[in-house]
């Protein structure tokens, strides 16, 4: 269902599924996808969006203010090759330092995530990380390795990250301030 405006917020769509909670997802083009339970009344969804409107507006302004970087197909190939050469050794280094085992490292073309950790220790990193400084790449590697120990983003998770990379907040900020293309 398309909703161009919902309570003065640009909303791409509402996706209803067999979930129990409401969620907002911000896309790279600053549109909102609202994920809602199947039978939730539209008035409840509108109330939720109204309550979250200050956050939505700030997040949309932040995304729309960021410059977009254009990358050619040739450059993508070069970045992917560099990522394949740089990231696996960094994963190996930090995994050994943290005393962890992982199953694989893949370089992806993800647009919404810098990295991810699968349930069996498979680590994925977007080639777009090659646009970041090396210490930021290291932070993403440590972040994903920490998910092997702790799946969520609770205090225990951040304690693990901080024990390896005490200044991680600077790197996290850099990632927030830069758009994934």
PDB file of C-alpha atoms in Angstrom, residues 23 40 65 69 124 135 161 163-164 179:
ATOM      1  CA  UNK A  23       8.843  -0.789  12.897  1.00  0.00           C
ATOM      2  CA  UNK A  40      -3.378  -3.283  13.106  1.00  0.00           C
ATOM      3  CA  UNK A  65      21.955  16.534   3.170  1.00  0.00           C
ATOM      4  CA  UNK A  69      29.108   9.512  -4.692  1.00  0.00           C
ATOM      5  CA  UNK A 124      29.776 -10.299   4.920  1.00  0.00           C
ATOM      6  CA  UNK A 135      40.414   2.420  10.879  1.00  0.00           C
ATOM      7  CA  UNK A 161      33.740  -3.791  20.827  1.00  0.00           C
ATOM      8  CA  UNK A 163      37.664  -3.769  24.671  1.00  0.00           C
ATOM      9  CA  UNK A 164      39.208  -4.183  21.209  1.00  0.00           C
ATOM     10  CA  UNK A 179      25.958   7.624   2.730  1.00  0.00           C
TER      11      UNK A 179
END
